[in-house]
Tab-separated table of N, CA and C in Angstrom:
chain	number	residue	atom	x	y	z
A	252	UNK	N	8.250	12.171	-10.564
A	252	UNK	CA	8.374	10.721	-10.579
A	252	UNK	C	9.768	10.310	-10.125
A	253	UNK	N	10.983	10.851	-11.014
A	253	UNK	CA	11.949	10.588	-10.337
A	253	UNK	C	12.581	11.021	-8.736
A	254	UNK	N	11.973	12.035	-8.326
A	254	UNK	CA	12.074	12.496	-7.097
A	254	UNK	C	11.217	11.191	-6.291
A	255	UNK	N	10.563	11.201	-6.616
A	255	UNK	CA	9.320	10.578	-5.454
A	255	UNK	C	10.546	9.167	-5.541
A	256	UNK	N	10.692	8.131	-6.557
A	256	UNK	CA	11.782	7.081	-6.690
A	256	UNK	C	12.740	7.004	-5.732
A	257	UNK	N	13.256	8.659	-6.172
A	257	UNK	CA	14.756	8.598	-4.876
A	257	UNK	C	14.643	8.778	-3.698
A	258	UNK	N	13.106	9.732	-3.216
A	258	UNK	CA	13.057	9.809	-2.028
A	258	UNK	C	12.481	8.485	-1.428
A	259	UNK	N	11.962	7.640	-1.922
A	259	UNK	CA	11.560	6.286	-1.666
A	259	UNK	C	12.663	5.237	-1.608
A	260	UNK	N	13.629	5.243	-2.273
A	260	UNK	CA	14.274	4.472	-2.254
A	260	UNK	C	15.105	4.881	-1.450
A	261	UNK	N	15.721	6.173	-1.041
A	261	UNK	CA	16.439	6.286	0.556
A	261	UNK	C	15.398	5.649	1.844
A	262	UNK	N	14.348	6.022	1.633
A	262	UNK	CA	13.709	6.006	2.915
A	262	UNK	C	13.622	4.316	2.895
A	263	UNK	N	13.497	3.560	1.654
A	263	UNK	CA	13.465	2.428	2.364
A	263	UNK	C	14.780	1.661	2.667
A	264	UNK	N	15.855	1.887	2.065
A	264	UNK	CA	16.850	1.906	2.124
A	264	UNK	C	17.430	1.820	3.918
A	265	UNK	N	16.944	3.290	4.535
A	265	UNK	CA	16.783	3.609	5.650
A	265	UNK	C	16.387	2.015	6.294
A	266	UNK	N	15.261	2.055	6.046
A	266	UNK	CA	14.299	1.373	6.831
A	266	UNK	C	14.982	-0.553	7.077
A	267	UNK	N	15.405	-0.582	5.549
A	267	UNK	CA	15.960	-1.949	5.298
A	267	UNK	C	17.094	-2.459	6.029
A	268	UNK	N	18.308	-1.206	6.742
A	268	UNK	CA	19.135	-1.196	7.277
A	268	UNK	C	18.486	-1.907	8.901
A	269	UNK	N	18.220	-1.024	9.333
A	269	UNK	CA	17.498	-1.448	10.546
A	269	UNK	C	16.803	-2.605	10.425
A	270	UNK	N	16.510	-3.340	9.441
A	270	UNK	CA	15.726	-4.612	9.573
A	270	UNK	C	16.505	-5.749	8.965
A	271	UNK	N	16.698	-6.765	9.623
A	271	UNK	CA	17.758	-7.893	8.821
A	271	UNK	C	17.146	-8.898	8.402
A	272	UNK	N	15.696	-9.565	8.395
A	272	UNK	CA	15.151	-10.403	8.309
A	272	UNK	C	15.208	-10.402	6.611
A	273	UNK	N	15.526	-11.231	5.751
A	273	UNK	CA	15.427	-11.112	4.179
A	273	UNK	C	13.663	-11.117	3.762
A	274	UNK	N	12.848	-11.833	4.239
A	274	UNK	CA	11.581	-11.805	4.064
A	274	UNK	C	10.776	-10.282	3.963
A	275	UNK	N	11.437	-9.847	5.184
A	275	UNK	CA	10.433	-8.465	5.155
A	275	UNK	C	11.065	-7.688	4.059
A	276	UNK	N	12.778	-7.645	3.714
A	276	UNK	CA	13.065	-6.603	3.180
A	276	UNK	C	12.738	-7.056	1.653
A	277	UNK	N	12.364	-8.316	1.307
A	277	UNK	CA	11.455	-8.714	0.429
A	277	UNK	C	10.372	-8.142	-0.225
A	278	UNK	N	9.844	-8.341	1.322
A	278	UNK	CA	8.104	-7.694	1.026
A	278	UNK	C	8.413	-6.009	0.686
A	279	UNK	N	9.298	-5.275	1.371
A	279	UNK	CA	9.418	-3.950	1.111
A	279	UNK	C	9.790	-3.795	-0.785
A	280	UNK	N	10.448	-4.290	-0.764
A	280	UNK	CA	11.413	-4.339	-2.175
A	280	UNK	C	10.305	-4.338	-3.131
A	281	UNK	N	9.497	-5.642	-3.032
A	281	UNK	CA	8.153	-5.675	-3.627
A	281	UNK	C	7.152	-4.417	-3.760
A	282	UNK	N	6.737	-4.137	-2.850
A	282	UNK	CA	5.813	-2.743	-2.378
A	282	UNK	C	6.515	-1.496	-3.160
A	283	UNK	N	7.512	-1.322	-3.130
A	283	UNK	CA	8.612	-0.466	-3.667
A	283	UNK	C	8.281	-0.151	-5.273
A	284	UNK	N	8.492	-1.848	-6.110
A	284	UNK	CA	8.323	-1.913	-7.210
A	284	UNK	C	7.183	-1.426	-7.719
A	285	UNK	N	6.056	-2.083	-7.112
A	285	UNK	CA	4.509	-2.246	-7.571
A	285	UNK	C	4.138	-0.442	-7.459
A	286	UNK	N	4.785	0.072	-6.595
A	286	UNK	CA	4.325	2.009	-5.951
A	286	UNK	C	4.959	2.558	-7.104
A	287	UNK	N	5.802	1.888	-7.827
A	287	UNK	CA	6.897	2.603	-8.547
A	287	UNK	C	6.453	2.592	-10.190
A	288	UNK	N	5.749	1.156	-10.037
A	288	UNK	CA	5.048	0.802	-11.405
A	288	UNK	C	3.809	1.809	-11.678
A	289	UNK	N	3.182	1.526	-10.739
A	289	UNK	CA	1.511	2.370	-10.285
A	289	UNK	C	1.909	3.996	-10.838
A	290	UNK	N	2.847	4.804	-9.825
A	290	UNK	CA	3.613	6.199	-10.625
A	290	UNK	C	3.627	6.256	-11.986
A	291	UNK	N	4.518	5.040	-12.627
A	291	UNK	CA	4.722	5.194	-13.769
A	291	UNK	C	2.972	5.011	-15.016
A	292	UNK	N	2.634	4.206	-14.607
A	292	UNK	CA	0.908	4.275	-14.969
A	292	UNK	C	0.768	5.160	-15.194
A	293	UNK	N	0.661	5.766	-13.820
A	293	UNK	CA	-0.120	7.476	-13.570
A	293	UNK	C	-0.134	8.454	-14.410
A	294	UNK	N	1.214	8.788	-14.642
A	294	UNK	CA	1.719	9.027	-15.812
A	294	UNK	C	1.445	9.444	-16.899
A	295	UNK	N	1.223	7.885	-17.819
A	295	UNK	CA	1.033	7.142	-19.081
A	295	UNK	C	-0.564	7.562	-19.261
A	296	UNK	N	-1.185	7.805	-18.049
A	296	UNK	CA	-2.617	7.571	-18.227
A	296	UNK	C	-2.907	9.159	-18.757
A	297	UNK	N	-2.585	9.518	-17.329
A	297	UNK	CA	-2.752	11.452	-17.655
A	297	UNK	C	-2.358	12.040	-18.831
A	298	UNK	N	-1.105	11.571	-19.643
A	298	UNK	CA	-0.936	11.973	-20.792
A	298	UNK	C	-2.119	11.334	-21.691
A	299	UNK	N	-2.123	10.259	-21.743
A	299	UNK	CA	-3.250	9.730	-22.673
A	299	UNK	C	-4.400	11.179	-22.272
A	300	UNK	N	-5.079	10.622	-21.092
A	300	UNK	CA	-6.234	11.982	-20.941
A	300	UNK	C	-5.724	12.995	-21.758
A	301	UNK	N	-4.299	13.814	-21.536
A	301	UNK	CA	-4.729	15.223	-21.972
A	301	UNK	C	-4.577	15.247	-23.761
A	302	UNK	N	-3.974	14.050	-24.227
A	302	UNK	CA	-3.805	14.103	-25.799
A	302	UNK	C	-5.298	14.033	-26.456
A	303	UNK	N	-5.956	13.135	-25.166
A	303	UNK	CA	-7.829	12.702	-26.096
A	303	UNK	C	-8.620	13.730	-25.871
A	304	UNK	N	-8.250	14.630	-25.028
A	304	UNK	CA	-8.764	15.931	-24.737
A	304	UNK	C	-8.206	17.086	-25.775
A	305	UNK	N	-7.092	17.088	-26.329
A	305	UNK	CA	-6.188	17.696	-27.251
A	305	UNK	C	-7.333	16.981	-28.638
A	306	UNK	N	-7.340	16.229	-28.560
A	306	UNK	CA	-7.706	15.835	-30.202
A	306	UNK	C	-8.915	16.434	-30.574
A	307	UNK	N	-9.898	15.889	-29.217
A	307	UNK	CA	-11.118	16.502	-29.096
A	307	UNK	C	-11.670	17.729	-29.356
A	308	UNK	N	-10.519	18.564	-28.922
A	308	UNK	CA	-10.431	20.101	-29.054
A	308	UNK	C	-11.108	20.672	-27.885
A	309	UNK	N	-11.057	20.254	-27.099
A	309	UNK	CA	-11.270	20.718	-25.694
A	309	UNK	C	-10.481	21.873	-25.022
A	310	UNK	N	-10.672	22.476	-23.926
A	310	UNK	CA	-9.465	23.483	-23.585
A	310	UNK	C	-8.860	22.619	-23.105
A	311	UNK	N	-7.712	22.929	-23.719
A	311	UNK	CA	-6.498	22.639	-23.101
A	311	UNK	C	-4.937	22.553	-23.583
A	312	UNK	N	-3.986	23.394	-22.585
A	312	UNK	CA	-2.955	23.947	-23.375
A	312	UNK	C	-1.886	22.756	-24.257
A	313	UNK	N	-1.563	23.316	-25.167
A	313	UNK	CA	-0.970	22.022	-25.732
A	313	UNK	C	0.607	22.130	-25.317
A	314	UNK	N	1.097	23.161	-24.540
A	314	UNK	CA	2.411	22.528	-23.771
A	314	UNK	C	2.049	21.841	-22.597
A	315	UNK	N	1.176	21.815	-21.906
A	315	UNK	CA	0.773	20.961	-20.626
A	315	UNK	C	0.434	19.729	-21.154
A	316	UNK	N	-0.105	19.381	-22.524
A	316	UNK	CA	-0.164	17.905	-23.190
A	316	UNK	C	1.470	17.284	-23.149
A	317	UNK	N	2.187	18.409	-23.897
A	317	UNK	CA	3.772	18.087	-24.200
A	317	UNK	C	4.178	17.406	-23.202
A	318	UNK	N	4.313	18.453	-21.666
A	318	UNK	CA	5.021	18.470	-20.694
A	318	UNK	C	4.575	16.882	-20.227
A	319	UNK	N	3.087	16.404	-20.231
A	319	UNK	CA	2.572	15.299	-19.615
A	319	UNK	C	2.960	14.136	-20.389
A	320	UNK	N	3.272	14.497	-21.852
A	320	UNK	CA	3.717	13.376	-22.145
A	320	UNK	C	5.244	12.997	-22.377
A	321	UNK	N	5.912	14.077	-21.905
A	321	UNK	CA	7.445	13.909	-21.972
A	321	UNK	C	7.759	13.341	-20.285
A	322	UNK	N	6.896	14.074	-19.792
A	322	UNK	CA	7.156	12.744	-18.236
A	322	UNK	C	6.683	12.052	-18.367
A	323	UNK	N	5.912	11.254	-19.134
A	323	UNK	CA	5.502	9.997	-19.085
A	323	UNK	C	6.572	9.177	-19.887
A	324	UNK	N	7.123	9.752	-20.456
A	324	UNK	CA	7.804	8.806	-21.509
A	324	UNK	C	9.137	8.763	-20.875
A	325	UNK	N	9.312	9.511	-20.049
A	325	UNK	CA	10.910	9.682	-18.865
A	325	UNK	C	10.674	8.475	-18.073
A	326	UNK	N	9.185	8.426	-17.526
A	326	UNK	CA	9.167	7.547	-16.362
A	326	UNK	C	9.283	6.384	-16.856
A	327	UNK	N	8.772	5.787	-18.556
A	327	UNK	CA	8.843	4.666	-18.742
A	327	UNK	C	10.028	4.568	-18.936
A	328	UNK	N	11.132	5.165	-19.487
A	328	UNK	CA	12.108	4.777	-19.777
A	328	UNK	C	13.290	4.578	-18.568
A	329	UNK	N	13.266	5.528	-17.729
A	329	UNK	CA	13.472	4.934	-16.331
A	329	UNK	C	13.232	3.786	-15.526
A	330	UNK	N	11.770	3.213	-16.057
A	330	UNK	CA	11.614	1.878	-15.504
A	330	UNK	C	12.221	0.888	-16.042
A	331	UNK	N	12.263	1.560	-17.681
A	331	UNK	CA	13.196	0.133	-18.306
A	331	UNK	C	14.690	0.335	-17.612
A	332	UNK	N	15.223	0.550	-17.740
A	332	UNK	CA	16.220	0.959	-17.309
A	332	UNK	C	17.075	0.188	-16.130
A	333	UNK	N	15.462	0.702	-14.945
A	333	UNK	CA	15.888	-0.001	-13.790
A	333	UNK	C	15.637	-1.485	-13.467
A	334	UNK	N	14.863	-1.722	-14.940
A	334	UNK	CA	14.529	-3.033	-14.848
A	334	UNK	C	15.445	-3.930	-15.608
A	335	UNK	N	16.235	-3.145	-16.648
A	335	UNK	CA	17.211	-3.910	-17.275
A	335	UNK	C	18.440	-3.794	-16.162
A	336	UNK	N	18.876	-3.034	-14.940
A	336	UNK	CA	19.536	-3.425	-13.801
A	336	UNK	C	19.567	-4.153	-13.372
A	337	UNK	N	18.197	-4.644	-13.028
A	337	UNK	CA	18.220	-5.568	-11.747
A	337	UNK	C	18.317	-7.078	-12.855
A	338	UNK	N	17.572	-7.063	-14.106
A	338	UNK	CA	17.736	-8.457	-14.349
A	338	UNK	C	19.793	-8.579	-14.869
A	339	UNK	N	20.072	-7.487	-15.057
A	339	UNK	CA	21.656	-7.808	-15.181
A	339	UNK	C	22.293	-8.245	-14.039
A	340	UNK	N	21.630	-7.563	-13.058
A	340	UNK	CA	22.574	-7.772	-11.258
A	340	UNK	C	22.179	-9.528	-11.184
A	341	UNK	N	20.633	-9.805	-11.115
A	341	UNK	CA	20.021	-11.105	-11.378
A	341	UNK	C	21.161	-12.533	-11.942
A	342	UNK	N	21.341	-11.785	-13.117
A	342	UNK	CA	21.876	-12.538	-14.405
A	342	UNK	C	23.666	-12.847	-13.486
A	343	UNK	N	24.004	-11.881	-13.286
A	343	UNK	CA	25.757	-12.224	-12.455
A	343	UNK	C	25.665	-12.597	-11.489
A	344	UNK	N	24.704	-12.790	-10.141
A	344	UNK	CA	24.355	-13.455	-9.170
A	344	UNK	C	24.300	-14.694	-9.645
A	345	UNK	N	23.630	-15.101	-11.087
A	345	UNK	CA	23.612	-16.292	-11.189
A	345	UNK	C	24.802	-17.255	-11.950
A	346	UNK	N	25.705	-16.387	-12.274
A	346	UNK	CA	26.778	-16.676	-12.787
A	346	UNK	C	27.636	-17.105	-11.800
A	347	UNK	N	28.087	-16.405	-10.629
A	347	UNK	CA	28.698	-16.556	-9.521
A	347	UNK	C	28.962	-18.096	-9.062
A	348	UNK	N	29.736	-18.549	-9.119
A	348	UNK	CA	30.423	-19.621	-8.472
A	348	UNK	C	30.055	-19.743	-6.814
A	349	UNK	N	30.100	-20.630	-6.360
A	349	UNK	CA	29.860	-21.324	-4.907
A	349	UNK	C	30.911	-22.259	-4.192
């Protein structure tokens, strides 16, 4: 999750350079978030699966439950994270004098 983040966020990064229009790098920024949210889901979900499968008593190893739910709980906390960034960057943009 965090790999896929950084390699996404260079590449659009990349991409944003080469483009000056604020609209598109908008729409990218957007797309960015929502791919980034969706990951983090992904996640949240698969662990759920393998714990209801764990309870159930189904096969299945209970460090691969662990492992699924310790990245899930990385990715959410990463999102908070990056989400308490941007509304701080937000928040001093709007402080800023003119």
């Amino acid at each position: 999750m965090i790999q896929g983040i950084g390699g996404a966020l260079f590449s659009h990064a990349a991409n944003a350079a080469k483009q000056t229009r604020p609209i598109e790098a908008q729409k990218q920024f957007s797309a960015f978030l929502k791919e980034a949210l969706h990951e983090v889901n992904k996640e949240q979900v698969q662990a759920d699966r393998l714990t209801e499968k764990l309870v159930r008593g189904e096969n299945v190893d209970l460090h691969q439950v662990m492992i699924a739910s310790q990245k899930a709980s990385i990715s959410l906390q990463l999102a908070l994270e990056i989400r308490n960034k941007v509304v701080e960057a937000y928040q001093e943009m709007m402080r800023m004098q003119i």
